mmCIF file with all atom_site columns, C-alpha atoms in Angstrom:
data_model
loop_
_atom_site.group_PDB
_atom_site.id
_atom_site.type_symbol
_atom_site.label_atom_id
_atom_site.label_alt_id
_atom_site.label_comp_id
_atom_site.label_asym_id
_atom_site.label_entity_id
_atom_site.label_seq_id
_atom_site.pdbx_PDB_ins_code
_atom_site.Cartn_x
_atom_site.Cartn_y
_atom_site.Cartn_z
_atom_site.occupancy
_atom_site.B_iso_or_equiv
_atom_site.pdbx_formal_charge
_atom_site.auth_seq_id
_atom_site.auth_comp_id
_atom_site.auth_asym_id
_atom_site.auth_atom_id
_atom_site.pdbx_PDB_model_num
ATOM 1   C CA . UNK A 1 1   ? 0.000   0.000   0.000   1.00 57.00 ? 1   UNK A CA 1
ATOM 2   C CA . UNK A 1 2   ? 1.233   3.476   -0.830  1.00 69.00 ? 2   UNK A CA 1
ATOM 3   C CA . UNK A 1 3   ? -0.231  5.068   2.316   1.00 73.00 ? 3   UNK A CA 1
ATOM 4   C CA . UNK A 1 4   ? 1.121   5.096   5.861   1.00 75.00 ? 4   UNK A CA 1
ATOM 5   C CA . UNK A 1 5   ? 0.243   2.052   7.916   1.00 78.00 ? 5   UNK A CA 1
ATOM 6   C CA . UNK A 1 6   ? -3.182  2.396   9.505   1.00 74.00 ? 6   UNK A CA 1
ATOM 7   C CA . UNK A 1 7   ? -4.456  4.954   6.981   1.00 79.00 ? 7   UNK A CA 1
ATOM 8   C CA . UNK A 1 8   ? -7.694  3.577   5.500   1.00 84.00 ? 8   UNK A CA 1
ATOM 9   C CA . UNK A 1 9   ? -9.405  5.929   3.057   1.00 91.00 ? 9   UNK A CA 1
ATOM 10  C CA . UNK A 1 10  ? -13.143 5.579   2.698   1.00 93.00 ? 10  UNK A CA 1
ATOM 11  C CA . UNK A 1 11  ? -15.060 4.938   -0.526  1.00 95.00 ? 11  UNK A CA 1
ATOM 12  C CA . UNK A 1 12  ? -15.430 8.645   -1.354  1.00 94.00 ? 12  UNK A CA 1
ATOM 13  C CA . UNK A 1 13  ? -11.687 9.237   -1.055  1.00 95.00 ? 13  UNK A CA 1
ATOM 14  C CA . UNK A 1 14  ? -10.928 6.106   -3.058  1.00 96.00 ? 14  UNK A CA 1
ATOM 15  C CA . UNK A 1 15  ? -13.372 7.207   -5.782  1.00 96.00 ? 15  UNK A CA 1
ATOM 16  C CA . UNK A 1 16  ? -11.713 10.621  -5.907  1.00 96.00 ? 16  UNK A CA 1
ATOM 17  C CA . UNK A 1 17  ? -8.311  8.962   -6.329  1.00 96.00 ? 17  UNK A CA 1
ATOM 18  C CA . UNK A 1 18  ? -9.653  6.362   -8.766  1.00 97.00 ? 18  UNK A CA 1
ATOM 19  C CA . UNK A 1 19  ? -11.101 9.076   -10.976 1.00 96.00 ? 19  UNK A CA 1
ATOM 20  C CA . UNK A 1 20  ? -7.658  10.695  -11.262 1.00 97.00 ? 20  UNK A CA 1
ATOM 21  C CA . UNK A 1 21  ? -5.956  7.341   -11.937 1.00 98.00 ? 21  UNK A CA 1
ATOM 22  C CA . UNK A 1 22  ? -8.504  6.497   -14.660 1.00 97.00 ? 22  UNK A CA 1
ATOM 23  C CA . UNK A 1 23  ? -8.105  9.904   -16.299 1.00 97.00 ? 23  UNK A CA 1
ATOM 24  C CA . UNK A 1 24  ? -4.310  9.594   -16.269 1.00 97.00 ? 24  UNK A CA 1
ATOM 25  C CA . UNK A 1 25  ? -4.588  6.147   -17.850 1.00 96.00 ? 25  UNK A CA 1
ATOM 26  C CA . UNK A 1 26  ? -6.787  7.545   -20.617 1.00 96.00 ? 26  UNK A CA 1
ATOM 27  C CA . UNK A 1 27  ? -4.536  10.568  -21.178 1.00 95.00 ? 27  UNK A CA 1
ATOM 28  C CA . UNK A 1 28  ? -1.490  8.302   -21.387 1.00 94.00 ? 28  UNK A CA 1
ATOM 29  C CA . UNK A 1 29  ? -3.209  6.465   -24.231 1.00 93.00 ? 29  UNK A CA 1
ATOM 30  C CA . UNK A 1 30  ? -4.270  9.665   -25.984 1.00 94.00 ? 30  UNK A CA 1
ATOM 31  C CA . UNK A 1 31  ? -0.946  11.508  -25.810 1.00 93.00 ? 31  UNK A CA 1
ATOM 32  C CA . UNK A 1 32  ? 0.459   9.525   -28.745 1.00 91.00 ? 32  UNK A CA 1
ATOM 33  C CA . UNK A 1 33  ? -2.463  10.479  -30.984 1.00 92.00 ? 33  UNK A CA 1
ATOM 34  C CA . UNK A 1 34  ? -2.540  13.350  -33.432 1.00 93.00 ? 34  UNK A CA 1
ATOM 35  C CA . UNK A 1 35  ? -4.543  16.420  -32.537 1.00 93.00 ? 35  UNK A CA 1
ATOM 36  C CA . UNK A 1 36  ? -4.528  19.719  -30.764 1.00 94.00 ? 36  UNK A CA 1
ATOM 37  C CA . UNK A 1 37  ? -4.643  19.873  -26.999 1.00 94.00 ? 37  UNK A CA 1
ATOM 38  C CA . UNK A 1 38  ? -8.281  20.908  -27.248 1.00 95.00 ? 38  UNK A CA 1
ATOM 39  C CA . UNK A 1 39  ? -9.101  17.869  -29.417 1.00 95.00 ? 39  UNK A CA 1
ATOM 40  C CA . UNK A 1 40  ? -7.246  15.531  -27.056 1.00 95.00 ? 40  UNK A CA 1
ATOM 41  C CA . UNK A 1 41  ? -9.093  17.069  -24.111 1.00 94.00 ? 41  UNK A CA 1
ATOM 42  C CA . UNK A 1 42  ? -12.472 16.416  -25.767 1.00 95.00 ? 42  UNK A CA 1
ATOM 43  C CA . UNK A 1 43  ? -11.499 12.790  -26.394 1.00 94.00 ? 43  UNK A CA 1
ATOM 44  C CA . UNK A 1 44  ? -10.343 12.411  -22.791 1.00 94.00 ? 44  UNK A CA 1
ATOM 45  C CA . UNK A 1 45  ? -13.587 13.854  -21.421 1.00 94.00 ? 45  UNK A CA 1
ATOM 46  C CA . UNK A 1 46  ? -15.579 11.353  -23.491 1.00 94.00 ? 46  UNK A CA 1
ATOM 47  C CA . UNK A 1 47  ? -13.491 8.495   -22.059 1.00 93.00 ? 47  UNK A CA 1
ATOM 48  C CA . UNK A 1 48  ? -13.679 9.516   -18.392 1.00 94.00 ? 48  UNK A CA 1
ATOM 49  C CA . UNK A 1 49  ? -17.295 10.608  -18.035 1.00 95.00 ? 49  UNK A CA 1
ATOM 50  C CA . UNK A 1 50  ? -19.680 8.527   -15.925 1.00 93.00 ? 50  UNK A CA 1
ATOM 51  C CA . UNK A 1 51  ? -21.211 6.688   -18.884 1.00 95.00 ? 51  UNK A CA 1
ATOM 52  C CA . UNK A 1 52  ? -17.793 5.514   -20.084 1.00 96.00 ? 52  UNK A CA 1
ATOM 53  C CA . UNK A 1 53  ? -16.789 4.420   -16.578 1.00 96.00 ? 53  UNK A CA 1
ATOM 54  C CA . UNK A 1 54  ? -20.033 2.485   -16.201 1.00 96.00 ? 54  UNK A CA 1
ATOM 55  C CA . UNK A 1 55  ? -19.360 0.747   -19.539 1.00 96.00 ? 55  UNK A CA 1
ATOM 56  C CA . UNK A 1 56  ? -15.796 -0.077  -18.448 1.00 97.00 ? 56  UNK A CA 1
ATOM 57  C CA . UNK A 1 57  ? -17.166 -1.656  -15.282 1.00 97.00 ? 57  UNK A CA 1
ATOM 58  C CA . UNK A 1 58  ? -19.628 -3.731  -17.321 1.00 97.00 ? 58  UNK A CA 1
ATOM 59  C CA . UNK A 1 59  ? -16.747 -5.121  -19.395 1.00 97.00 ? 59  UNK A CA 1
ATOM 60  C CA . UNK A 1 60  ? -14.683 -5.929  -16.301 1.00 97.00 ? 60  UNK A CA 1
ATOM 61  C CA . UNK A 1 61  ? -17.375 -7.346  -14.019 1.00 97.00 ? 61  UNK A CA 1
ATOM 62  C CA . UNK A 1 62  ? -16.990 -10.962 -15.232 1.00 97.00 ? 62  UNK A CA 1
ATOM 63  C CA . UNK A 1 63  ? -13.263 -10.754 -14.425 1.00 97.00 ? 63  UNK A CA 1
ATOM 64  C CA . UNK A 1 64  ? -13.538 -9.226  -10.941 1.00 98.00 ? 64  UNK A CA 1
ATOM 65  C CA . UNK A 1 65  ? -13.002 -11.210 -7.776  1.00 97.00 ? 65  UNK A CA 1
ATOM 66  C CA . UNK A 1 66  ? -15.226 -10.978 -4.682  1.00 97.00 ? 66  UNK A CA 1
ATOM 67  C CA . UNK A 1 67  ? -13.094 -8.329  -2.964  1.00 96.00 ? 67  UNK A CA 1
ATOM 68  C CA . UNK A 1 68  ? -13.037 -6.117  -6.051  1.00 97.00 ? 68  UNK A CA 1
ATOM 69  C CA . UNK A 1 69  ? -16.809 -6.466  -6.449  1.00 97.00 ? 69  UNK A CA 1
ATOM 70  C CA . UNK A 1 70  ? -17.212 -5.535  -2.783  1.00 96.00 ? 70  UNK A CA 1
ATOM 71  C CA . UNK A 1 71  ? -15.314 -2.269  -3.380  1.00 96.00 ? 71  UNK A CA 1
ATOM 72  C CA . UNK A 1 72  ? -17.541 -1.575  -6.375  1.00 97.00 ? 72  UNK A CA 1
ATOM 73  C CA . UNK A 1 73  ? -20.580 -2.105  -4.131  1.00 96.00 ? 73  UNK A CA 1
ATOM 74  C CA . UNK A 1 74  ? -19.173 0.137   -1.395  1.00 95.00 ? 74  UNK A CA 1
ATOM 75  C CA . UNK A 1 75  ? -18.457 2.915   -3.860  1.00 93.00 ? 75  UNK A CA 1
ATOM 76  C CA . UNK A 1 76  ? -21.873 2.625   -5.470  1.00 90.00 ? 76  UNK A CA 1
ATOM 77  C CA . UNK A 1 77  ? -23.602 2.763   -2.077  1.00 85.00 ? 77  UNK A CA 1
ATOM 78  C CA . UNK A 1 78  ? -21.534 5.733   -0.859  1.00 81.00 ? 78  UNK A CA 1
ATOM 79  C CA . UNK A 1 79  ? -22.019 7.928   -3.920  1.00 70.00 ? 79  UNK A CA 1
ATOM 80  C CA . UNK A 1 80  ? -25.457 9.339   -3.260  1.00 66.00 ? 80  UNK A CA 1
ATOM 81  C CA . UNK A 1 81  ? -27.828 10.272  -6.057  1.00 64.00 ? 81  UNK A CA 1
ATOM 82  C CA . UNK A 1 82  ? -25.343 12.054  -8.285  1.00 61.00 ? 82  UNK A CA 1
ATOM 83  C CA . UNK A 1 83  ? -25.859 15.053  -10.551 1.00 62.00 ? 83  UNK A CA 1
ATOM 84  C CA . UNK A 1 84  ? -29.402 16.318  -11.099 1.00 63.00 ? 84  UNK A CA 1
ATOM 85  C CA . UNK A 1 85  ? -29.418 15.704  -14.850 1.00 70.00 ? 85  UNK A CA 1
ATOM 86  C CA . UNK A 1 86  ? -27.641 12.350  -14.826 1.00 66.00 ? 86  UNK A CA 1
ATOM 87  C CA . UNK A 1 87  ? -28.925 8.804   -14.505 1.00 73.00 ? 87  UNK A CA 1
ATOM 88  C CA . UNK A 1 88  ? -28.445 7.754   -10.852 1.00 77.00 ? 88  UNK A CA 1
ATOM 89  C CA . UNK A 1 89  ? -27.701 4.124   -11.773 1.00 86.00 ? 89  UNK A CA 1
ATOM 90  C CA . UNK A 1 90  ? -24.975 5.149   -14.234 1.00 91.00 ? 90  UNK A CA 1
ATOM 91  C CA . UNK A 1 91  ? -23.493 7.550   -11.689 1.00 90.00 ? 91  UNK A CA 1
ATOM 92  C CA . UNK A 1 92  ? -23.543 4.825   -9.018  1.00 93.00 ? 92  UNK A CA 1
ATOM 93  C CA . UNK A 1 93  ? -21.807 2.313   -11.267 1.00 95.00 ? 93  UNK A CA 1
ATOM 94  C CA . UNK A 1 94  ? -19.209 4.915   -12.246 1.00 95.00 ? 94  UNK A CA 1
ATOM 95  C CA . UNK A 1 95  ? -18.570 5.724   -8.584  1.00 95.00 ? 95  UNK A CA 1
ATOM 96  C CA . UNK A 1 96  ? -18.200 2.028   -7.836  1.00 96.00 ? 96  UNK A CA 1
ATOM 97  C CA . UNK A 1 97  ? -15.707 1.711   -10.692 1.00 98.00 ? 97  UNK A CA 1
ATOM 98  C CA . UNK A 1 98  ? -13.709 4.706   -9.434  1.00 97.00 ? 98  UNK A CA 1
ATOM 99  C CA . UNK A 1 99  ? -13.679 3.333   -5.875  1.00 97.00 ? 99  UNK A CA 1
ATOM 100 C CA . UNK A 1 100 ? -12.377 -0.027  -7.042  1.00 98.00 ? 100 UNK A CA 1
ATOM 101 C CA . UNK A 1 101 ? -9.719  1.655   -9.220  1.00 98.00 ? 101 UNK A CA 1
ATOM 102 C CA . UNK A 1 102 ? -8.560  3.787   -6.285  1.00 97.00 ? 102 UNK A CA 1
ATOM 103 C CA . UNK A 1 103 ? -8.406  0.778   -3.970  1.00 96.00 ? 103 UNK A CA 1
ATOM 104 C CA . UNK A 1 104 ? -6.504  -1.311  -6.522  1.00 97.00 ? 104 UNK A CA 1
ATOM 105 C CA . UNK A 1 105 ? -4.092  1.532   -7.211  1.00 96.00 ? 105 UNK A CA 1
ATOM 106 C CA . UNK A 1 106 ? -3.152  1.660   -3.533  1.00 94.00 ? 106 UNK A CA 1
ATOM 107 C CA . UNK A 1 107 ? -3.261  -2.047  -2.723  1.00 93.00 ? 107 UNK A CA 1
ATOM 108 C CA . UNK A 1 108 ? -2.794  -4.111  -5.895  1.00 96.00 ? 108 UNK A CA 1
ATOM 109 C CA . UNK A 1 109 ? -1.315  -1.967  -8.685  1.00 96.00 ? 109 UNK A CA 1
ATOM 110 C CA . UNK A 1 110 ? -0.320  -5.015  -10.741 1.00 97.00 ? 110 UNK A CA 1
ATOM 111 C CA . UNK A 1 111 ? -3.938  -6.224  -10.751 1.00 98.00 ? 111 UNK A CA 1
ATOM 112 C CA . UNK A 1 112 ? -5.092  -2.743  -11.768 1.00 98.00 ? 112 UNK A CA 1
ATOM 113 C CA . UNK A 1 113 ? -2.716  -2.786  -14.733 1.00 97.00 ? 113 UNK A CA 1
ATOM 114 C CA . UNK A 1 114 ? -4.028  -6.225  -15.703 1.00 97.00 ? 114 UNK A CA 1
ATOM 115 C CA . UNK A 1 115 ? -7.608  -4.936  -15.711 1.00 98.00 ? 115 UNK A CA 1
ATOM 116 C CA . UNK A 1 116 ? -6.667  -1.782  -17.619 1.00 97.00 ? 116 UNK A CA 1
ATOM 117 C CA . UNK A 1 117 ? -4.934  -3.991  -20.186 1.00 95.00 ? 117 UNK A CA 1
ATOM 118 C CA . UNK A 1 118 ? -8.160  -5.988  -20.612 1.00 95.00 ? 118 UNK A CA 1
ATOM 119 C CA . UNK A 1 119 ? -10.060 -2.749  -21.256 1.00 94.00 ? 119 UNK A CA 1
ATOM 120 C CA . UNK A 1 120 ? -7.428  -1.526  -23.718 1.00 91.00 ? 120 UNK A CA 1
ATOM 121 C CA . UNK A 1 121 ? -7.751  -4.763  -25.696 1.00 87.00 ? 121 UNK A CA 1
ATOM 122 C CA . UNK A 1 122 ? -11.405 -4.618  -26.167 1.00 72.00 ? 122 UNK A CA 1
#
């Protein structure tokens, strides 16, 4: 774990971290593409929005173990209703995805890379 011993972030903190990790992963993939910074930014936004995160979770769910699924559940339950205009179920799934990504980043980075690789393949 990358945190001091005894430091246990909650689902909201893990989701916040997971969102940043996911965005960095997407930007790392986009940086090699042609385009202006504004074009790359638009592509990144499309890849990191709640709908895209919910779709990523759907692709990964068959591959997740019980502990990973538990972090998804915790994140989904901790997220609240979400934005007024958004679909609450999509927002919840995205929050669960972010929470799991944050937890894996801190505790099992090799597993996180394995899951990201699966998403990049398909």
